[in-house]
CSV table of C-alpha atoms in Angstrom, one decimal:
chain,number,residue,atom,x,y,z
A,173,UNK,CA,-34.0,30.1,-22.9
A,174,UNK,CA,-32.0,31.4,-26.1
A,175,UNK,CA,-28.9,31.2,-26.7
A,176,UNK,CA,-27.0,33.8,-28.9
A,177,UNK,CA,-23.7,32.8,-30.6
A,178,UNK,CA,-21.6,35.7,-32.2
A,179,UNK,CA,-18.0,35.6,-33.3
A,180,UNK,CA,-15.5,37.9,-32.5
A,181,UNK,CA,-12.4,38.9,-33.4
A,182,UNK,CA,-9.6,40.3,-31.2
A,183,UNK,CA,-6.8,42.1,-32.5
A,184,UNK,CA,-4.5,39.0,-31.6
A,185,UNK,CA,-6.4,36.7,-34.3
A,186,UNK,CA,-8.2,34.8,-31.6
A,187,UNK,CA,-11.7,33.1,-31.9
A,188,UNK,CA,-13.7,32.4,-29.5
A,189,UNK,CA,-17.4,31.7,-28.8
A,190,UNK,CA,-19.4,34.1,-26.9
A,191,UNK,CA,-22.7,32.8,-25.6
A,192,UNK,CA,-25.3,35.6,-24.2
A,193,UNK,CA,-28.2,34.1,-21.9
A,194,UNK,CA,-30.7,36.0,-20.4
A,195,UNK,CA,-28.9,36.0,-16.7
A,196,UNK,CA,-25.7,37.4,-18.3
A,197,UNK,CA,-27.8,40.4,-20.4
A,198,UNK,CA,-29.3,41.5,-17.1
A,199,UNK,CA,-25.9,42.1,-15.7
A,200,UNK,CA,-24.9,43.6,-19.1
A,201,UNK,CA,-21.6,40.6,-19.5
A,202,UNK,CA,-20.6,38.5,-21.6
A,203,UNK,CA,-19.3,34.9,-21.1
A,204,UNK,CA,-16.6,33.9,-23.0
A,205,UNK,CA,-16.2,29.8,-23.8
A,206,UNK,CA,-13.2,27.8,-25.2
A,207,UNK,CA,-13.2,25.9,-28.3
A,208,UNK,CA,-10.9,23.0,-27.4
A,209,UNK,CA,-12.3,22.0,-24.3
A,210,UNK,CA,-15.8,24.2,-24.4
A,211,UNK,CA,-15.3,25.4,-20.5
A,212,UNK,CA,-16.5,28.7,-19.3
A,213,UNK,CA,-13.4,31.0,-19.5
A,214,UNK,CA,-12.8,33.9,-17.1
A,215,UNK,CA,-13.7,37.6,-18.9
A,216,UNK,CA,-9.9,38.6,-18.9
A,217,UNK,CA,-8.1,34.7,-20.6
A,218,UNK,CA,-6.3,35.0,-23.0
A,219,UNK,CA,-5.5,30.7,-22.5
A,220,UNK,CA,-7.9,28.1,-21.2
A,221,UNK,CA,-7.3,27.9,-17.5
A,222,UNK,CA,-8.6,24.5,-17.9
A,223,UNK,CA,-6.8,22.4,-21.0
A,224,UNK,CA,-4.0,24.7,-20.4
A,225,UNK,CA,-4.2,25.7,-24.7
A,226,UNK,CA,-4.1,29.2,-25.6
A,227,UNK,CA,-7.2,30.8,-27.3
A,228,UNK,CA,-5.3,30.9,-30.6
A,229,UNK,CA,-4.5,27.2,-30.7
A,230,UNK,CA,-8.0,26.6,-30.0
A,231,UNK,CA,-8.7,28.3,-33.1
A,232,UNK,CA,-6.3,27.3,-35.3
A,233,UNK,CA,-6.3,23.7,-34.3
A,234,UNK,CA,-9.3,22.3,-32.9
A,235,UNK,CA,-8.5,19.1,-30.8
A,236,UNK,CA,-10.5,16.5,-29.2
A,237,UNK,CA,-12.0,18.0,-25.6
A,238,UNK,CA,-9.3,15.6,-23.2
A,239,UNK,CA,-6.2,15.2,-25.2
A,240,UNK,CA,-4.0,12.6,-23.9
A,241,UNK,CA,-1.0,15.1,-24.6
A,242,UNK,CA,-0.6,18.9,-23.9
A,243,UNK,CA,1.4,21.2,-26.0
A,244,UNK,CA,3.7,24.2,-25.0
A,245,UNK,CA,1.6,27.4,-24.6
A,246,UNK,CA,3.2,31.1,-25.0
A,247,UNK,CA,1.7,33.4,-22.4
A,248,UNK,CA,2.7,37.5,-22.9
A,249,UNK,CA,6.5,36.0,-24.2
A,250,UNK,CA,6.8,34.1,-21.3
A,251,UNK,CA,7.2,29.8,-22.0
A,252,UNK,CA,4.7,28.0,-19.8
A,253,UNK,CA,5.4,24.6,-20.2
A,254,UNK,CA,3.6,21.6,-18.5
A,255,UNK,CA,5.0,18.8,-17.1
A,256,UNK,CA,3.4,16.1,-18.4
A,257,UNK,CA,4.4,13.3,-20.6
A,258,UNK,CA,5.1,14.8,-23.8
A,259,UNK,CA,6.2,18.4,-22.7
A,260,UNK,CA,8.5,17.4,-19.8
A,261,UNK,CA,12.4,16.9,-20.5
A,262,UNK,CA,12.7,14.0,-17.6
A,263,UNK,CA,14.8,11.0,-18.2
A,264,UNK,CA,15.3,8.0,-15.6
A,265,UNK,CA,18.7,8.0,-14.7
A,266,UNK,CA,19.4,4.5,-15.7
A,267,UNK,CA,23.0,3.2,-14.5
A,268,UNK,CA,24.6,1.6,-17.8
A,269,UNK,CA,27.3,-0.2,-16.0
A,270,UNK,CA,25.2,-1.3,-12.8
A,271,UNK,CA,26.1,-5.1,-11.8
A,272,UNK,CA,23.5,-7.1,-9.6
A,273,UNK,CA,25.1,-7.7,-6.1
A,274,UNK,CA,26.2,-11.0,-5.6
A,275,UNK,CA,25.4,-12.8,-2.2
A,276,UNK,CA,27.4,-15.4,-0.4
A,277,UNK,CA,25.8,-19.1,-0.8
A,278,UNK,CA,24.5,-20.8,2.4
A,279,UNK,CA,27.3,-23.8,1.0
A,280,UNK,CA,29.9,-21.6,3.0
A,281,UNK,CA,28.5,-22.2,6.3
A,282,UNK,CA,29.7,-25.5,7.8
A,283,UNK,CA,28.5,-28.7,7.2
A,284,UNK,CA,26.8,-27.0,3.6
A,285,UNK,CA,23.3,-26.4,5.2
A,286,UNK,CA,21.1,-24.9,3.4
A,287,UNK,CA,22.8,-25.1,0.3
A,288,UNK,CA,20.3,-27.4,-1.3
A,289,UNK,CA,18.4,-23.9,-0.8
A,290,UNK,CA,20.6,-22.0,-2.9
A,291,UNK,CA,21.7,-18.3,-2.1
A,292,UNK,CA,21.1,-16.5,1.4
A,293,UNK,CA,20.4,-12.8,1.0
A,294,UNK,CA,20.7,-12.2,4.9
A,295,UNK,CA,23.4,-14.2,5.5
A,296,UNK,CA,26.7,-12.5,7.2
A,297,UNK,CA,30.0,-13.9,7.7
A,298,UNK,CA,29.6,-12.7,11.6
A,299,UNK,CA,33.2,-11.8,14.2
A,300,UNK,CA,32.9,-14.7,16.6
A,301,UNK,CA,32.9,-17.6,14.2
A,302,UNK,CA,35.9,-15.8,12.0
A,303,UNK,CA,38.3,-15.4,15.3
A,304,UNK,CA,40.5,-18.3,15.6
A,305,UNK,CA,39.6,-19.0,18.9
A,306,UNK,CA,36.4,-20.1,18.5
A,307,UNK,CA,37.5,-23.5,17.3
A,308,UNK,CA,38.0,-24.6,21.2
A,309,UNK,CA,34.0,-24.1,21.7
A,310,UNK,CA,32.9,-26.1,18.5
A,311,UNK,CA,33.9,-29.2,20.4
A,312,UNK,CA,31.6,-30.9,23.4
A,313,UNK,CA,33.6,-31.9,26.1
A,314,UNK,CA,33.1,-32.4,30.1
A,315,UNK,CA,34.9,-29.7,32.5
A,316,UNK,CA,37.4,-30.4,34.6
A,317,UNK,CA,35.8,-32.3,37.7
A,318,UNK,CA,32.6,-33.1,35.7
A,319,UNK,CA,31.0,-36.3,36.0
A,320,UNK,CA,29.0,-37.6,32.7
A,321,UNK,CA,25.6,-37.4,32.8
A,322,UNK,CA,24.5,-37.3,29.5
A,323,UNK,CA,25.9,-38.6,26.2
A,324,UNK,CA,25.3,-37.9,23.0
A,325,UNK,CA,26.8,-40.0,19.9
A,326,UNK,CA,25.8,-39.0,16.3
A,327,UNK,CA,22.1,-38.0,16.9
A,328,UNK,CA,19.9,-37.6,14.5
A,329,UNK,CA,16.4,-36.9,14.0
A,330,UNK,CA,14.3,-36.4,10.8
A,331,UNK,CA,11.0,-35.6,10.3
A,332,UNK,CA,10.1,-36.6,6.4
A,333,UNK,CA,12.7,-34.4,4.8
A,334,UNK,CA,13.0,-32.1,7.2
A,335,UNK,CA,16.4,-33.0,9.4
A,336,UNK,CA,15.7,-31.4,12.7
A,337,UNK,CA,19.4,-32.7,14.5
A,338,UNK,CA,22.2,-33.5,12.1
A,339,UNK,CA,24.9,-35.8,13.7
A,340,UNK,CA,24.7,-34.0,17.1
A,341,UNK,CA,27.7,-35.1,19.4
A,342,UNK,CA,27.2,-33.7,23.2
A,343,UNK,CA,28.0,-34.2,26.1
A,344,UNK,CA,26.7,-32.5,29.6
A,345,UNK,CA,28.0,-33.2,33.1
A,346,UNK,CA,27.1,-32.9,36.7
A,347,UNK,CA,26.2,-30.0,38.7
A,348,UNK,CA,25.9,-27.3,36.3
A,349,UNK,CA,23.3,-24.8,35.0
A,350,UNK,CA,23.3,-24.8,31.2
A,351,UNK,CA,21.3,-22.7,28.5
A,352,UNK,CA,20.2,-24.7,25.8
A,353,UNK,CA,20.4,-21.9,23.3
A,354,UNK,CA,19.3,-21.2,19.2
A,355,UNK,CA,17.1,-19.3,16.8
A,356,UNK,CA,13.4,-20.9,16.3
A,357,UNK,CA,13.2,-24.7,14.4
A,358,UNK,CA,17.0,-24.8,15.6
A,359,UNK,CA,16.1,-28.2,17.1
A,360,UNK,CA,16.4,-27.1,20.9
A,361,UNK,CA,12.4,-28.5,21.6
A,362,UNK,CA,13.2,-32.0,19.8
A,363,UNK,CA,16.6,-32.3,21.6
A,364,UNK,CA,14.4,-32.2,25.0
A,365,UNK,CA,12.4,-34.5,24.3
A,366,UNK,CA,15.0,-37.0,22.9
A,367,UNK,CA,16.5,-36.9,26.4
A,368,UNK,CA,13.5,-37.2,27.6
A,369,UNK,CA,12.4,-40.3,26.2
A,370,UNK,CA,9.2,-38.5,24.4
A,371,UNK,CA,10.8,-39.0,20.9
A,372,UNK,CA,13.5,-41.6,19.4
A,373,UNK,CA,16.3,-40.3,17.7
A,374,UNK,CA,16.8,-41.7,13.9
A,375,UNK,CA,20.2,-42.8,13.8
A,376,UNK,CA,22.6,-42.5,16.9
A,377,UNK,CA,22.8,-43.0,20.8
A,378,UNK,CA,21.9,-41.4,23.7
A,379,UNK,CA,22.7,-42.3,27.4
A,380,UNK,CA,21.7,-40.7,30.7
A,381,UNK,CA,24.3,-41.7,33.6
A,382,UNK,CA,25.5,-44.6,31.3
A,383,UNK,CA,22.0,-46.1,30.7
A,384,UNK,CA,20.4,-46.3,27.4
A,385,UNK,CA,16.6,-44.0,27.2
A,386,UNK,CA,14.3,-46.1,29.2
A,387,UNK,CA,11.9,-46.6,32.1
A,388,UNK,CA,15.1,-46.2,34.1
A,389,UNK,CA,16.2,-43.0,32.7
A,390,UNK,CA,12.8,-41.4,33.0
A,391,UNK,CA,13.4,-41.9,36.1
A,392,UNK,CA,16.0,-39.5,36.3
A,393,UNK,CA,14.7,-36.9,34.1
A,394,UNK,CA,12.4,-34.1,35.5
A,395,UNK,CA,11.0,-32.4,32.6
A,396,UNK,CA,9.1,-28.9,32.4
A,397,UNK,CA,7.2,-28.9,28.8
A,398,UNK,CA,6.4,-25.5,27.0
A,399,UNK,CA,2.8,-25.9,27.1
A,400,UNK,CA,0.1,-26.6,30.3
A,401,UNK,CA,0.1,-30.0,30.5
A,402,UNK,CA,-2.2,-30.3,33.9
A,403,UNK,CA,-5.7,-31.0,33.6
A,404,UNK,CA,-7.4,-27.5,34.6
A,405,UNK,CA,-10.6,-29.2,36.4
A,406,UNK,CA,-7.8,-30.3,38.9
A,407,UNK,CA,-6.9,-28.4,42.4
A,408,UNK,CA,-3.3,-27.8,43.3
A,409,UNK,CA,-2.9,-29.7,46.2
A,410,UNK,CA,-4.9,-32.8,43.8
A,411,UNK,CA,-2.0,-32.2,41.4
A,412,UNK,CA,0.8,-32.7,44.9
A,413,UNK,CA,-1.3,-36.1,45.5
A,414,UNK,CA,-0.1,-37.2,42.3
A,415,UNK,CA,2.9,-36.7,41.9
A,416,UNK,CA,3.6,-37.8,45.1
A,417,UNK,CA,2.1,-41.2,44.0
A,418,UNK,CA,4.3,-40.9,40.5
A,419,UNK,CA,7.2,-40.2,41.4
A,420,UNK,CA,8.9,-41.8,44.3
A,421,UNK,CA,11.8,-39.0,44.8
A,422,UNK,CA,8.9,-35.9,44.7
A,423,UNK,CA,9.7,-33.8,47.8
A,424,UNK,CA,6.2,-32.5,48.8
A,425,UNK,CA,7.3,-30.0,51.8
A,426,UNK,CA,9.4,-28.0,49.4
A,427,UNK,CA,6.8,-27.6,46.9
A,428,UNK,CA,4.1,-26.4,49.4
A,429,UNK,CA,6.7,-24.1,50.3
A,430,UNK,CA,7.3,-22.7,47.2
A,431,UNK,CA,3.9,-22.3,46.7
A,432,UNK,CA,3.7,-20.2,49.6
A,433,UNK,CA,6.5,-17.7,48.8
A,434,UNK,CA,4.9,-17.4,45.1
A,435,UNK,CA,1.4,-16.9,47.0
A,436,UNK,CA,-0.5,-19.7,45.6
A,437,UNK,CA,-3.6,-21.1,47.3
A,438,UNK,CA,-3.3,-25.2,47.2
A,439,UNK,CA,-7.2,-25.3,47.3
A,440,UNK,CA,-7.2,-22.9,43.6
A,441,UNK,CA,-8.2,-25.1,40.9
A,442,UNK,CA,-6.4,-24.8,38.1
A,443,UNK,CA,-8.8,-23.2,35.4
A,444,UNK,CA,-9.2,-20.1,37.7
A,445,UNK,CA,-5.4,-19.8,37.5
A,446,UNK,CA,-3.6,-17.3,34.9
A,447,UNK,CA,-1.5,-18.9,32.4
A,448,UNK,CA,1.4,-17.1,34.1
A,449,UNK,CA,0.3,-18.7,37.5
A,450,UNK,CA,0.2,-22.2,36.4
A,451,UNK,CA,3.4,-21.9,34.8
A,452,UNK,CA,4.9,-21.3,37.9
A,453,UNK,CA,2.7,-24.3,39.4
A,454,UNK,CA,4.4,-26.2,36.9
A,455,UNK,CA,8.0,-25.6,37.6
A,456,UNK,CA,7.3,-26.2,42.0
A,457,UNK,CA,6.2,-29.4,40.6
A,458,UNK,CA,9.7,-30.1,38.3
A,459,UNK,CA,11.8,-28.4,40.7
A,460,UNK,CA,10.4,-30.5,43.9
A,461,UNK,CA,11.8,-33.9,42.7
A,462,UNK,CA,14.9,-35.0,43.3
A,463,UNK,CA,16.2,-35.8,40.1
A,464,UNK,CA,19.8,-36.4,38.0
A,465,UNK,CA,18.7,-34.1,35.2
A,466,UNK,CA,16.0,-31.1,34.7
A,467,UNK,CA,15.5,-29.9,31.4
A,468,UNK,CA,13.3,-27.1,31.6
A,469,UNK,CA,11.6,-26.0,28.3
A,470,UNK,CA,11.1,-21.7,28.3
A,471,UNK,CA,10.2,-22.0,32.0
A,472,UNK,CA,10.2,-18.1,32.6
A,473,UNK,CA,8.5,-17.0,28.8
A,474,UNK,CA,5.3,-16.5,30.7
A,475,UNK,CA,6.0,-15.1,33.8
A,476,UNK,CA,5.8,-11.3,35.2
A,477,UNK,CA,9.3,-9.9,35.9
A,478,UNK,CA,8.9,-9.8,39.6
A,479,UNK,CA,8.7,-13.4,40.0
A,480,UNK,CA,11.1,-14.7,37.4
A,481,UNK,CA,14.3,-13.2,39.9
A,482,UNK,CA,12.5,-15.8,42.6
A,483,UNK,CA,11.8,-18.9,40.1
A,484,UNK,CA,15.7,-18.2,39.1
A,485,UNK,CA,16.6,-18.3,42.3
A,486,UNK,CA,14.1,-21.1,42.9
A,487,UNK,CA,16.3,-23.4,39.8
A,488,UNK,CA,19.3,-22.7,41.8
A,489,UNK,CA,18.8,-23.7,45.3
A,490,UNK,CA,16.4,-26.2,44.8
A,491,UNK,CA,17.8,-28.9,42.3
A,492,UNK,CA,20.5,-31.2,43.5
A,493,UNK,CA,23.8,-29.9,43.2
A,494,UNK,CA,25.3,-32.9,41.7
A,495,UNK,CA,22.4,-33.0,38.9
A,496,UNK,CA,22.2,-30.4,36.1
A,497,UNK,CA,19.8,-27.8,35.0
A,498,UNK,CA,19.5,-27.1,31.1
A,499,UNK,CA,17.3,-23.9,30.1
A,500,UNK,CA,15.8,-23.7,26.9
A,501,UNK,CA,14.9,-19.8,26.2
A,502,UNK,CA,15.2,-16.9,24.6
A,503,UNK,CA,15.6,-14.7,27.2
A,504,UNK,CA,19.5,-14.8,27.5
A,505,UNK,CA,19.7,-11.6,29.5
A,506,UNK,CA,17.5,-12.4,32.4
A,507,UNK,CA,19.4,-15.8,32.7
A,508,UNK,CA,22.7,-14.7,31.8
A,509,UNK,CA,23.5,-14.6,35.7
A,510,UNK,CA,22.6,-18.1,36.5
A,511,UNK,CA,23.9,-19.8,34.0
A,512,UNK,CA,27.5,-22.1,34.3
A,513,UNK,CA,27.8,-23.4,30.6
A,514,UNK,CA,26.3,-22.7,27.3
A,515,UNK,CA,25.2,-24.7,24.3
A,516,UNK,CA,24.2,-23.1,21.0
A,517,UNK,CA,22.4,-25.1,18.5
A,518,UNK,CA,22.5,-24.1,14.6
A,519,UNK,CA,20.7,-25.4,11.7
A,520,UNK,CA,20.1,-28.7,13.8
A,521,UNK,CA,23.7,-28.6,14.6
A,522,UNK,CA,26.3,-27.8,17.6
A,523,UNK,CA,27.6,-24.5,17.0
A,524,UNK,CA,28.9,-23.9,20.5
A,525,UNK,CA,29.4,-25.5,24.0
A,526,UNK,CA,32.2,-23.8,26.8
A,527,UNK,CA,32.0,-22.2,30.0
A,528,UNK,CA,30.0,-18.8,30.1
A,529,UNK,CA,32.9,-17.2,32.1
A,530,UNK,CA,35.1,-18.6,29.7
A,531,UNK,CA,33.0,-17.4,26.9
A,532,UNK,CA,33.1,-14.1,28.0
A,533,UNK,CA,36.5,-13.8,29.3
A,534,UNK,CA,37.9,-14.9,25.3
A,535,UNK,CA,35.9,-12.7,23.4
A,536,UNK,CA,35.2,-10.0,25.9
A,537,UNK,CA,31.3,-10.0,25.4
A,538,UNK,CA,27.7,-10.8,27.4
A,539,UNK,CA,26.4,-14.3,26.3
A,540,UNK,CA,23.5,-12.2,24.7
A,541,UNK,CA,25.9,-10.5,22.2
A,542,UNK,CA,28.0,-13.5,21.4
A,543,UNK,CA,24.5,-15.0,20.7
A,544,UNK,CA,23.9,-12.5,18.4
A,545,UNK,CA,26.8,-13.1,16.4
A,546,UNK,CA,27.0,-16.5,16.3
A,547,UNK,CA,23.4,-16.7,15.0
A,548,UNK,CA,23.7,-13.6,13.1
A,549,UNK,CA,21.7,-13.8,9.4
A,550,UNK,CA,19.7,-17.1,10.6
């Protein structure tokens, strides 16, 4: 195929190239191509619709075929301008006296935790712990009545560096139902087990009707742990054999009961059982014995709605009323209505401890939303 190459002149000074090939003589056209970039132009251009240069420019100044910078183009007296990095006007709009924000150091929080971290960016002074009246709940103390059941005396507990409970002073007496609340790695898990004999505390004491943590105490402890403890190859009523050779104040006739109200089989082994269905298993078997002190470890995190109204009801009428509950959760709202006392742990130390009615008779909020200020930036 030949290719023809003429050079014309238009009456505007512009040069281009036109290039004839057989195809475009049998139509009797001519195609016209651009000397910057050497695309095919459309018959009626006057600029490249391509590199955005107008045939004159082309002519006069012949550029390399992808410029890394466009110039301005005049197009029938009109300025077409492109907005790219040498034509456009755009400046950032830099603020000349901006000052970085300062945040609040995690030194002003009591007892300086977390200041060895330096500054807290989500940290918030929150309303609960600035009103005066707070004070009167940063102090463990028995109610009025209350016999001592548990005693804590500058309790500690570290794990390498980490300090899980910092000097924790607490006390909790006699028939009451208490949340054991805080934020995750508040220490809520380790204080459990402290009580129940599991771990030993660093430095400090800690007493259960009087008695130091022993095979007596144990004794007086039922304990529901956040995990499935029971071997699943075992059947129910195998699982009611043993603890009624374990534990000597186990109260089997209640606990088949309960197992009949939740609709249990005592024949099910436990493997075939959903993890919901053996946590409920788990709390008939803590909430059958007739114990000083249950400490129950997120005993309704697993369980369908309609059953957790029963197993609440179940904590309530079942323990001993001169023995205390304490509930570990995070579900304050669906236990908000059961509870008599609340304790808030922060950082690994006692934040709060008072009355829930008096709680929310002094500061005029639900348990969940004083919660949520208290712990607010953690």
């Amino acid at each position: 195929m030949d290719i023809e190459n003429e050079q014309n002149t238009y009456s505007n000074d512009v040069t281009v190239s036109e290039k004839t090939t057989d195809n475009t003589q049998h139509h009797g056209e001519k195609k016209l191509f651009c000397h910057k970039c050497g695309r095919q132009l459309l018959p009626d251009s006057i600029f490249c619709n391509y590199c955005g240069a107008t045939l004159a420019e082309a002519a006069v100044k012949p550029q390399s075929a992808y410029p890394n910078t466009y110039q301005q183009s005049t197009v029938s007296g009109n300025t077409y301008q492109q907005n790219t990095m040498s034509g456009n006007t755009y400046q950032p709009n830099y603020q000349q006296n901006y000052q970085p924000q300062q945040f609040p150091s995690y030194s002003t929080q009591p007892n300086n935790m977390g200041s060895a971290l330096g500054y807290n960016p989500f940290f918030s002074q929150n309303p609960v712990q600035l009103d005066p009246r707070y004070r009167q709940f940063q102090t463990s103390m028995l109610q009025p009545g209350q016999q001592e059941i548990v005693r804590c005396t500058q309790v500690s507990k570290t794990y390498g560096s980490n300090n899980a409970l910092n000097c924790i002073d607490l006390c909790i007496g006699n028939g009451r139902v208490i949340g054991l609340l805080g934020p995750n790695g508040s220490g809520k898990t380790t204080l459990i087990k402290l009580l129940c004999g599991l771990l030993t505390p660093t430095s400090g004491t800690i007493t259960i009707n009087g008695m130091p943590i022993g095979a007596a105490t144990k004794a007086m402890v039922s304990y529901l742990p956040d995990r499935t403890y029971i071997p699943d190859w075992m059947r129910i009523r195998n699982v009611l054999d043993y603890f009624c050779d374990f534990y000597a104040d186990f109260r089997r006739p209640l606990a088949e009961q309960m197992l009949n109200n939740l609709r249990i089989d005592p024949n099910a082994v436990m493997k075939t059982l959903s993890k919901g269905t053996q946590e409920k298993v788990q709390l008939v078997l803590v909430m059958s014995r007739n114990a000083s002190l249950y400490l129950l470890d997120e005993p309704i995190a697993g369980v369908d709605p309609v059953a957790r109204d029963y197993i609440l009801d179940t904590i309530i009428g079942t323990h001993n009323p001169e023995s205390s509950v304490v509930i570990s959760t995070h579900l304050i709202t669906d236990i908000e209505p059961v509870l008599n006392e609340v304790i808030m742990i922060k950082y690994g130390t006692l934040a709060l401890q008072g009355d829930a009615d008096r709680l929310r008779n002094t500061f005029g909020k639900s348990l969940n939303d004083i919660f949520k200020e208290v712990f607010a930036g953690c």
